[in-house]
Amino acid sequence: MSGSSHLVAMKKVVEQLRFEASINRVKVSQAAADLQQFCMQNALQDPLLTGVSSSTNPFRPQKVCSFL
Amino acid sequence: MASEKAEMDSLKKECDGLRTQIEAARKAVNDGSMSSAAGSATDVGRVQLKLRKSLKGHLAKIYSMHWATDSRSMVSASQDGKLLVWDTFSGNKMVAVPLKSAWVMSVAFAPSGNLVASGGLDNMCTVYNIKSASPKTLRELDAHTGYLACCRFLSDTEILTASGDTTCCLWDLETGKQKIIFTNHIGDCMSLALSQDERTFVSGACDSLAKLWDLREGTCKQTFSGHTSDINAINFFPSGNAFITGSDDCSCKMYDLRSDQEVIGYQDTSLNAGVTSLALSNSGRLIFAGYDDFNCHIWDSMKGEKVGVLSGHDNRVSCTGVPGDGMGVCTGSWDSFLKLWN
């Protein structure tokens, strides 16, 4: 690379870092609490946590049923 | 020449200053930990899932799988040169798509269920219509200069790709052309995940960094570091405010978007194998991570503890996926089998 293309590339890096530096950051304690709360609120809707009963398990080997 | 060098030096100084500023800003908000927040959360105990089905059909290593939005169909890709679309309820193969190039690395199902896409060492992403009488090639997206590592449909008209050429790309399927090219990674892009609102996506690369991108602006919004080797897998936490990565450094990490940093790591001294893939249960509480040690280990995402393992494959677990309804986990392996667990 020539000298000036090094400069162009470097300017882009600086611009990107300036942008990334400018964001507002939320406290980790708040972020963690929000993540925990989401898990708790959705726990009952999580079949892999609550378990899947054999009657509603879509992957269980199918039993033949006949309608009389 | 001298003035160029002086300008270069001043730019380098500015870079270093900005990096220090970012680290200081991250430290300033790092006032607590996930483990302290997790103290009050209930224990998940030992998670013991049972193997419900072993899907046999591929003749070589499976590299990738993806669930359809109906939580019933699933597509898998193998280096035997085929894509197979499965009905996971019956275990039957519904469609077989022969590939021009057997060196496939990624496969994706469109949300509509009409299309699938795949690609790999051919550097292309090929889109197929699987609803026609026999699978028809719709588009060959050919512009990447490196392998196709990952692809994800936004709809039947747009697809996002991640490539070994270090870029990600948004394509217009109606024209077959690139709409936006996302450049900023300095290593092969290995994996990507779309946010639920489809306004952003995250990518993981061999430069050990994860990046958050604005899908429409084409800009990199945030960069996350911490891993010490290639990031192979990435997925959003269901709330949309965090994402999880899996790496060749044998660990997984959760990064929070709003705190702009890693909030918890998942590693174990007894685990000395790279992470190839990962998927989350619907509440985000469980992480299913596929490893080179032939297992899929289950982590409690909040407490950072290993809570279970899915054992049964005879080779590396290369892909993992949880369907939209959260009813199970699918693991795919180099042993040529796919397994369904719940």
Tab-separated table of C-alpha atoms in Angstrom:
chain	number	residue	atom	x	y	z
A	1	MET	CA	0.000	0.000	0.000
A	2	SER	CA	1.180	3.515	-0.738
A	3	GLY	CA	1.587	6.041	2.049
A	4	SER	CA	-1.642	7.900	1.359
A	5	SER	CA	-3.822	4.763	1.242
A	6	HIS	CA	-2.388	3.847	4.648
A	7	LEU	CA	-3.609	7.263	5.790
A	8	VAL	CA	-7.072	6.757	4.318
A	9	ALA	CA	-7.357	3.368	6.014
A	10	MET	CA	-6.140	4.788	9.317
A	11	LYS	CA	-8.615	7.682	9.126
A	12	LYS	CA	-11.418	5.134	8.693
A	13	VAL	CA	-10.244	3.249	11.793
A	14	VAL	CA	-10.229	6.493	13.799
A	15	GLU	CA	-13.696	7.421	12.522
A	16	GLN	CA	-15.054	3.985	13.485
A	17	LEU	CA	-13.495	4.187	16.966
A	18	ARG	CA	-14.911	7.693	17.484
A	19	PHE	CA	-18.359	6.345	16.635
A	20	GLU	CA	-18.021	3.318	18.928
A	21	ALA	CA	-16.709	5.492	21.760
A	22	SER	CA	-19.695	7.833	21.597
A	23	ILE	CA	-22.468	5.406	22.640
A	24	ASN	CA	-24.204	5.497	26.007
A	25	ARG	CA	-23.590	2.465	28.160
A	26	VAL	CA	-25.999	0.954	30.664
A	27	LYS	CA	-24.689	-0.361	33.983
A	28	VAL	CA	-23.923	-4.069	33.951
A	29	SER	CA	-25.974	-4.534	37.149
A	30	GLN	CA	-29.024	-3.183	35.311
A	31	ALA	CA	-28.344	-5.221	32.159
A	32	ALA	CA	-27.843	-8.384	34.218
A	33	ALA	CA	-31.032	-7.786	36.195
A	34	ASP	CA	-33.001	-7.315	32.954
A	35	LEU	CA	-31.605	-10.547	31.478
A	36	GLN	CA	-32.463	-12.465	34.668
A	37	GLN	CA	-35.973	-11.037	34.687
A	38	PHE	CA	-36.521	-12.065	31.046
A	39	CYS	CA	-35.505	-15.650	31.847
A	40	MET	CA	-37.787	-15.796	34.870
A	41	GLN	CA	-40.758	-14.286	33.049
A	42	ASN	CA	-40.441	-16.764	30.182
A	43	ALA	CA	-39.460	-19.881	32.134
A	44	LEU	CA	-42.918	-21.431	32.005
A	45	GLN	CA	-43.065	-20.977	28.225
A	46	ASP	CA	-39.777	-22.826	27.746
A	47	PRO	CA	-40.525	-26.511	27.003
A	48	LEU	CA	-36.867	-27.488	27.401
A	49	LEU	CA	-36.973	-26.142	30.977
A	50	THR	CA	-40.443	-27.319	31.980
A	51	GLY	CA	-40.252	-30.654	30.206
A	52	VAL	CA	-42.378	-32.045	27.368
A	53	SER	CA	-45.106	-34.558	28.224
A	54	SER	CA	-45.221	-37.684	26.044
A	55	SER	CA	-48.741	-36.891	24.843
A	56	THR	CA	-47.646	-33.536	23.409
A	57	ASN	CA	-44.116	-34.504	22.329
A	58	PRO	CA	-43.905	-33.967	18.557
A	59	PHE	CA	-40.680	-36.028	18.269
A	60	ARG	CA	-41.867	-39.126	20.095
A	61	PRO	CA	-42.347	-42.201	17.908
A	62	GLN	CA	-45.929	-41.973	16.620
A	63	LYS	CA	-48.492	-44.399	17.992
A	64	VAL	CA	-51.162	-45.464	15.540
A	65	CYS	CA	-54.587	-44.185	16.519
A	66	SER	CA	-57.872	-44.983	14.861
A	67	PHE	CA	-61.119	-43.115	14.991
A	68	LEU	CA	-64.095	-45.369	15.589
B	1	MET	CA	6.688	12.250	3.257
B	2	ALA	CA	7.584	13.571	6.671
B	3	SER	CA	4.207	15.264	6.998
B	4	GLU	CA	2.501	11.967	6.078
B	5	LYS	CA	4.448	10.175	8.775
B	6	ALA	CA	3.565	12.890	11.266
B	7	GLU	CA	-0.128	12.633	10.349
B	8	MET	CA	0.045	8.814	10.623
B	9	ASP	CA	1.636	9.074	14.059
B	10	SER	CA	-1.013	11.504	15.242
B	11	LEU	CA	-3.803	9.231	13.931
B	12	LYS	CA	-2.241	6.230	15.695
B	13	LYS	CA	-2.117	8.242	18.897
B	14	GLU	CA	-5.771	9.157	18.467
B	15	CYS	CA	-6.635	5.464	17.949
B	16	ASP	CA	-4.847	4.438	21.120
B	17	GLY	CA	-6.558	7.252	23.001
B	18	LEU	CA	-9.987	6.223	21.734
B	19	ARG	CA	-9.374	2.553	22.612
B	20	THR	CA	-8.379	3.559	26.135
B	21	GLN	CA	-11.467	5.775	26.334
B	22	ILE	CA	-13.752	2.888	25.303
B	23	GLU	CA	-12.188	0.516	27.844
B	24	ALA	CA	-12.537	3.127	30.589
B	25	ALA	CA	-16.190	3.755	29.678
B	26	ARG	CA	-16.879	-0.002	29.805
B	27	LYS	CA	-15.140	-0.315	33.150
B	28	ALA	CA	-17.093	2.626	34.538
B	29	VAL	CA	-20.427	0.804	34.049
B	30	ASN	CA	-19.073	-2.581	35.151
B	31	ASP	CA	-20.597	-2.297	38.602
B	32	GLY	CA	-21.875	-5.820	39.136
B	33	SER	CA	-21.849	-9.303	37.736
B	34	MET	CA	-24.301	-11.801	36.314
B	35	SER	CA	-23.504	-14.185	39.149
B	36	SER	CA	-24.587	-11.677	41.769
B	37	ALA	CA	-27.768	-10.927	39.822
B	38	ALA	CA	-28.268	-14.700	39.399
B	39	GLY	CA	-28.115	-15.319	43.117
B	40	SER	CA	-31.873	-15.103	43.469
B	41	ALA	CA	-32.699	-17.160	40.368
B	42	THR	CA	-33.991	-20.680	40.855
B	43	ASP	CA	-31.628	-23.523	40.080
B	44	VAL	CA	-32.372	-25.445	36.891
B	45	GLY	CA	-30.910	-28.597	38.401
B	46	ARG	CA	-29.522	-31.287	36.165
B	47	VAL	CA	-30.997	-30.980	32.639
B	48	GLN	CA	-31.453	-34.476	31.245
B	49	LEU	CA	-32.846	-34.571	27.747
B	50	LYS	CA	-33.604	-37.825	25.964
B	51	LEU	CA	-32.673	-38.764	22.428
B	52	ARG	CA	-35.987	-38.987	20.554
B	53	LYS	CA	-34.846	-39.570	16.984
B	54	SER	CA	-31.667	-40.248	15.041
B	55	LEU	CA	-32.028	-39.050	11.458
B	56	LYS	CA	-30.067	-41.225	9.084
B	57	GLY	CA	-29.585	-40.277	5.461
B	58	HIS	CA	-26.450	-38.293	4.835
B	59	LEU	CA	-23.368	-40.217	3.673
B	60	ALA	CA	-20.701	-37.820	4.885
B	61	LYS	CA	-20.023	-35.099	7.481
B	62	ILE	CA	-22.930	-32.792	8.265
B	63	TYR	CA	-21.804	-29.174	8.381
B	64	SER	CA	-24.965	-27.215	8.961
B	65	MET	CA	-28.677	-27.407	9.787
B	66	HIS	CA	-31.511	-24.898	10.107
B	67	TRP	CA	-35.095	-25.195	11.379
B	68	ALA	CA	-38.044	-23.922	9.344
B	69	THR	CA	-40.398	-21.454	11.019
B	70	ASP	CA	-43.075	-24.185	11.277
B	71	SER	CA	-40.855	-25.900	13.905
B	72	ARG	CA	-41.408	-29.141	12.021
B	73	SER	CA	-39.321	-29.040	8.827
B	74	MET	CA	-35.588	-28.806	9.018
B	75	VAL	CA	-32.854	-28.645	6.367
B	76	SER	CA	-29.382	-30.166	6.729
B	77	ALA	CA	-26.265	-29.914	4.560
B	78	SER	CA	-23.544	-32.490	4.156
B	79	GLN	CA	-20.321	-32.755	2.224
B	80	ASP	CA	-21.888	-35.771	0.520
B	81	GLY	CA	-23.147	-32.992	-1.785
B	82	LYS	CA	-26.763	-32.926	-0.688
B	83	LEU	CA	-29.226	-30.799	1.200
B	84	LEU	CA	-31.957	-32.845	2.886
B	85	VAL	CA	-35.259	-31.367	4.027
B	86	TRP	CA	-36.694	-33.465	6.870
B	87	ASP	CA	-40.119	-33.802	8.469
B	88	THR	CA	-38.853	-34.129	12.034
B	89	PHE	CA	-42.199	-35.424	13.337
B	90	SER	CA	-42.054	-38.562	11.169
B	91	GLY	CA	-38.314	-38.612	10.578
B	92	ASN	CA	-38.957	-38.780	6.819
B	93	LYS	CA	-36.910	-37.034	4.155
B	94	MET	CA	-39.186	-34.726	2.167
B	95	VAL	CA	-36.804	-33.197	-0.365
B	96	ALA	CA	-33.252	-33.910	-1.517
B	97	VAL	CA	-31.364	-31.092	-3.249
B	98	PRO	CA	-28.243	-32.157	-5.164
B	99	LEU	CA	-25.494	-29.550	-4.920
B	100	LYS	CA	-23.157	-28.461	-7.736
B	101	SER	CA	-20.380	-28.169	-5.180
B	102	ALA	CA	-20.139	-30.733	-2.385
B	103	TRP	CA	-18.044	-28.414	-0.171
B	104	VAL	CA	-20.999	-26.929	1.635
B	105	MET	CA	-20.528	-25.065	4.917
B	106	SER	CA	-23.875	-23.444	5.592
B	107	VAL	CA	-27.583	-23.920	4.933
B	108	ALA	CA	-30.637	-21.799	5.692
B	109	PHE	CA	-34.432	-22.074	5.466
B	110	ALA	CA	-36.417	-19.015	4.351
B	111	PRO	CA	-39.114	-17.919	6.838
B	112	SER	CA	-41.768	-18.673	4.178
B	113	GLY	CA	-40.595	-22.287	3.883
B	114	ASN	CA	-40.453	-21.940	0.073
B	115	LEU	CA	-36.697	-21.479	-0.293
B	116	VAL	CA	-33.459	-22.869	1.090
B	117	ALA	CA	-29.954	-21.502	0.532
B	118	SER	CA	-26.518	-23.042	0.854
B	119	GLY	CA	-22.900	-22.325	0.087
B	120	GLY	CA	-19.339	-23.093	1.076
B	121	LEU	CA	-15.943	-23.379	-0.610
B	122	ASP	CA	-17.482	-22.442	-3.957
B	123	ASN	CA	-17.644	-18.865	-2.549
B	124	MET	CA	-21.278	-18.678	-3.658
B	125	CYS	CA	-24.662	-18.706	-1.987
B	126	THR	CA	-27.157	-20.693	-4.075
B	127	VAL	CA	-30.879	-20.290	-3.447
B	128	TYR	CA	-33.282	-23.141	-4.292
B	129	ASN	CA	-37.068	-23.258	-4.578
B	130	ILE	CA	-38.071	-26.468	-2.803
B	131	LYS	CA	-41.777	-26.096	-3.432
B	132	SER	CA	-41.512	-26.760	-7.174
B	133	ALA	CA	-41.971	-30.323	-8.461
B	134	SER	CA	-38.235	-30.856	-8.193
B	135	PRO	CA	-35.817	-28.439	-6.474
B	136	LYS	CA	-35.051	-25.551	-8.781
B	137	THR	CA	-32.056	-23.221	-8.563
B	138	LEU	CA	-33.459	-19.716	-8.190
B	139	ARG	CA	-30.262	-17.670	-7.858
B	140	GLU	CA	-26.512	-18.094	-7.661
B	141	LEU	CA	-25.120	-15.222	-5.588
B	142	ASP	CA	-21.570	-14.898	-6.793
B	143	ALA	CA	-19.455	-12.004	-5.556
B	144	HIS	CA	-17.701	-13.084	-2.384
B	145	THR	CA	-13.990	-13.719	-2.823
B	146	GLY	CA	-13.860	-16.191	0.045
B	147	TYR	CA	-15.887	-19.162	1.290
B	148	LEU	CA	-19.488	-18.811	2.365
B	149	ALA	CA	-19.512	-19.534	6.108
B	150	CYS	CA	-23.090	-18.599	7.009
B	151	CYS	CA	-26.321	-17.404	5.375
B	152	ARG	CA	-29.686	-16.263	6.740
B	153	PHE	CA	-32.858	-15.202	4.869
B	154	LEU	CA	-34.679	-12.032	5.877
B	155	SER	CA	-37.501	-12.947	3.477
B	156	ASP	CA	-37.927	-14.542	0.041
B	157	THR	CA	-36.331	-11.407	-1.454
B	158	GLU	CA	-33.349	-10.706	0.817
B	159	ILE	CA	-30.547	-12.812	2.257
B	160	LEU	CA	-27.559	-12.034	4.482
B	161	THR	CA	-24.234	-13.861	4.060
B	162	ALA	CA	-20.983	-14.080	6.061
B	163	SER	CA	-17.792	-14.950	4.196
B	164	GLY	CA	-14.175	-16.001	4.569
B	165	ASP	CA	-13.343	-12.838	2.587
B	166	THR	CA	-13.983	-10.969	5.929
B	167	THR	CA	-17.193	-9.297	4.755
B	168	CYS	CA	-20.888	-9.845	5.318
B	169	CYS	CA	-23.327	-8.976	2.575
B	170	LEU	CA	-27.019	-8.213	2.121
B	171	TRP	CA	-28.309	-9.449	-1.245
B	172	ASP	CA	-31.397	-8.638	-3.284
B	173	LEU	CA	-32.786	-11.985	-4.475
B	174	GLU	CA	-34.902	-10.378	-7.187
B	175	THR	CA	-31.840	-8.985	-8.983
B	176	GLY	CA	-29.228	-11.380	-7.608
B	177	LYS	CA	-27.040	-8.387	-6.753
B	178	GLN	CA	-25.328	-7.165	-3.600
B	179	LYS	CA	-27.259	-4.399	-1.825
B	180	ILE	CA	-24.905	-3.634	1.056
B	181	ILE	CA	-21.425	-4.914	1.911
B	182	PHE	CA	-20.459	-4.856	5.588
B	183	THR	CA	-16.723	-4.367	6.000
B	184	ASN	CA	-14.842	-4.004	9.268
B	185	HIS	CA	-13.743	-7.485	10.382
B	186	ILE	CA	-10.071	-8.321	9.807
B	187	GLY	CA	-10.587	-12.073	9.849
B	188	ASP	CA	-12.875	-14.583	8.102
B	189	CYS	CA	-16.514	-14.016	9.081
B	190	MET	CA	-17.773	-17.325	10.419
B	191	SER	CA	-21.273	-16.759	11.708
B	192	LEU	CA	-24.120	-14.266	11.854
B	193	ALA	CA	-27.448	-13.822	13.655
B	194	LEU	CA	-30.341	-11.484	12.785
B	195	SER	CA	-32.144	-9.447	15.427
B	196	GLN	CA	-35.869	-10.076	15.750
B	197	ASP	CA	-36.754	-6.645	14.386
B	198	GLU	CA	-34.365	-7.245	11.459
B	199	ARG	CA	-32.784	-3.806	11.888
B	200	THR	CA	-29.475	-5.157	13.127
B	201	PHE	CA	-27.389	-8.310	13.038
B	202	VAL	CA	-24.320	-9.610	14.868
B	203	SER	CA	-21.341	-11.374	13.294
B	204	GLY	CA	-18.494	-13.436	14.737
B	205	ALA	CA	-15.147	-13.795	12.983
B	206	CYS	CA	-11.660	-15.286	13.041
B	207	ASP	CA	-10.311	-11.964	14.337
B	208	SER	CA	-11.908	-13.122	17.660
B	209	LEU	CA	-14.294	-10.153	17.576
B	210	ALA	CA	-18.072	-9.940	17.432
B	211	LYS	CA	-19.682	-6.920	15.777
B	212	LEU	CA	-23.151	-5.386	15.800
B	213	TRP	CA	-24.238	-3.900	12.458
B	214	ASP	CA	-27.029	-1.590	11.306
B	215	LEU	CA	-28.615	-3.655	8.497
B	216	ARG	CA	-29.912	-0.679	6.492
B	217	GLU	CA	-27.090	1.831	7.057
B	218	GLY	CA	-24.361	-0.774	6.518
B	219	THR	CA	-22.382	0.527	9.489
B	220	CYS	CA	-20.653	-1.288	12.332
B	221	LYS	CA	-22.209	0.061	15.540
B	222	GLN	CA	-20.324	-1.835	18.231
B	223	THR	CA	-17.335	-4.190	18.533
B	224	PHE	CA	-16.994	-6.790	21.279
B	225	SER	CA	-13.703	-8.390	22.286
B	226	GLY	CA	-12.675	-10.992	24.831
B	227	HIS	CA	-12.305	-14.223	22.908
B	228	THR	CA	-8.768	-15.338	22.195
B	229	SER	CA	-9.487	-17.318	19.062
B	230	ASP	CA	-11.943	-17.666	16.144
B	231	ILE	CA	-15.606	-17.126	16.948
B	232	ASN	CA	-17.470	-19.950	15.178
B	233	ALA	CA	-21.015	-19.443	16.433
B	234	ILE	CA	-23.233	-16.544	17.410
B	235	ASN	CA	-26.889	-16.202	18.433
B	236	PHE	CA	-29.130	-13.536	19.954
B	237	PHE	CA	-30.504	-13.939	23.466
B	238	PRO	CA	-34.325	-13.895	23.035
B	239	SER	CA	-34.801	-10.491	24.693
B	240	GLY	CA	-32.706	-9.005	21.890
B	241	ASN	CA	-30.443	-7.083	24.286
B	242	ALA	CA	-27.643	-9.631	24.389
B	243	PHE	CA	-25.977	-12.266	22.260
B	244	ILE	CA	-23.904	-15.402	22.893
B	245	THR	CA	-20.749	-16.469	21.053
B	246	GLY	CA	-18.884	-19.786	20.846
B	247	SER	CA	-15.188	-19.949	20.019
B	248	ASP	CA	-12.171	-22.114	19.199
B	249	ASP	CA	-10.797	-20.862	22.550
B	250	CYS	CA	-13.187	-23.479	24.099
B	251	SER	CA	-15.453	-20.906	25.729
B	252	CYS	CA	-18.794	-19.259	25.120
B	253	LYS	CA	-19.509	-15.698	26.182
B	254	MET	CA	-22.608	-13.559	26.633
B	255	TYR	CA	-22.265	-9.927	25.601
B	256	ASP	CA	-24.842	-7.283	26.508
B	257	LEU	CA	-25.521	-4.694	23.788
B	258	ARG	CA	-26.503	-1.892	26.151
B	259	SER	CA	-23.478	-2.320	28.474
B	260	ASP	CA	-21.262	-2.814	25.429
B	261	GLN	CA	-19.285	-5.674	27.038
B	262	GLU	CA	-19.056	-9.288	28.059
B	263	VAL	CA	-21.256	-9.983	31.073
B	264	ILE	CA	-20.537	-13.675	31.661
B	265	GLY	CA	-18.313	-16.425	30.308
B	266	TYR	CA	-18.961	-20.152	29.998
B	267	GLN	CA	-15.823	-22.250	30.326
B	268	ASP	CA	-14.634	-25.281	32.224
B	269	THR	CA	-11.052	-26.462	32.715
B	270	SER	CA	-12.155	-29.976	31.787
B	271	LEU	CA	-13.480	-28.740	28.427
B	272	ASN	CA	-10.569	-28.513	26.023
B	273	ALA	CA	-12.475	-28.583	22.784
B	274	GLY	CA	-13.506	-25.741	20.508
B	275	VAL	CA	-17.139	-24.628	20.304
B	276	THR	CA	-18.582	-25.173	16.825
B	277	SER	CA	-22.220	-24.148	17.224
B	278	LEU	CA	-24.781	-22.942	19.720
B	279	ALA	CA	-28.523	-22.510	20.238
B	280	LEU	CA	-30.687	-21.152	23.053
B	281	SER	CA	-33.864	-22.447	24.649
B	282	ASN	CA	-36.883	-20.137	24.326
B	283	SER	CA	-36.468	-18.337	27.673
B	284	GLY	CA	-32.744	-17.941	27.007
B	285	ARG	CA	-31.953	-19.832	30.205
B	286	LEU	CA	-30.292	-22.822	28.520
B	287	ILE	CA	-27.436	-22.690	26.024
B	288	PHE	CA	-26.834	-25.768	23.896
B	289	ALA	CA	-23.259	-25.606	22.668
B	290	GLY	CA	-21.773	-28.120	20.239
B	291	TYR	CA	-18.097	-28.946	20.768
B	292	ASP	CA	-15.263	-30.729	18.960
B	293	ASP	CA	-15.334	-33.327	21.795
B	294	PHE	CA	-18.375	-35.016	20.121
B	295	ASN	CA	-20.797	-33.623	22.736
B	296	CYS	CA	-23.315	-30.847	23.043
B	297	HIS	CA	-22.902	-29.336	26.498
B	298	ILE	CA	-25.783	-27.518	28.189
B	299	TRP	CA	-25.053	-24.321	30.132
B	300	ASP	CA	-27.213	-22.329	32.550
B	301	SER	CA	-26.875	-18.923	30.864
B	302	MET	CA	-27.572	-16.981	34.066
B	303	LYS	CA	-25.359	-18.846	36.526
B	304	GLY	CA	-22.602	-19.773	34.100
B	305	GLU	CA	-22.657	-23.441	35.118
B	306	LYS	CA	-22.676	-26.598	33.068
B	307	VAL	CA	-26.022	-28.321	33.730
B	308	GLY	CA	-26.127	-31.181	31.272
B	309	VAL	CA	-24.756	-32.883	28.187
B	310	LEU	CA	-26.171	-34.446	25.025
B	311	SER	CA	-23.962	-37.452	24.308
B	312	GLY	CA	-24.366	-39.839	21.458
B	313	HIS	CA	-22.515	-38.579	18.425
B	314	ASP	CA	-19.403	-40.417	17.245
B	315	ASN	CA	-17.703	-37.340	15.909
B	316	ARG	CA	-17.624	-33.536	16.263
B	317	VAL	CA	-20.990	-31.820	16.774
B	318	SER	CA	-20.946	-29.280	13.939
B	319	CYS	CA	-24.381	-27.688	14.202
B	320	THR	CA	-27.123	-27.162	16.766
B	321	GLY	CA	-30.584	-25.642	16.512
B	322	VAL	CA	-33.727	-25.081	18.575
B	323	PRO	CA	-36.989	-24.652	16.615
B	324	GLY	CA	-39.182	-21.565	17.073
B	325	ASP	CA	-41.629	-23.353	19.385
B	326	GLY	CA	-38.728	-24.396	21.615
B	327	MET	CA	-39.892	-28.019	21.776
B	328	GLY	CA	-36.502	-29.647	21.312
B	329	VAL	CA	-32.893	-29.408	20.194
B	330	CYS	CA	-31.380	-30.792	17.022
B	331	THR	CA	-27.676	-31.647	16.842
B	332	GLY	CA	-25.838	-32.449	13.609
B	333	SER	CA	-22.459	-34.113	13.441
B	334	TRP	CA	-19.498	-35.138	11.329
B	335	ASP	CA	-20.720	-38.682	12.098
B	336	SER	CA	-23.409	-37.983	9.388
B	337	PHE	CA	-26.351	-38.155	11.810
B	338	LEU	CA	-28.804	-35.575	13.087
B	339	LYS	CA	-30.313	-36.198	16.501
B	340	LEU	CA	-33.444	-34.727	18.082
B	341	TRP	CA	-33.571	-34.330	21.849
B	342	ASN	CA	-36.072	-33.098	24.440
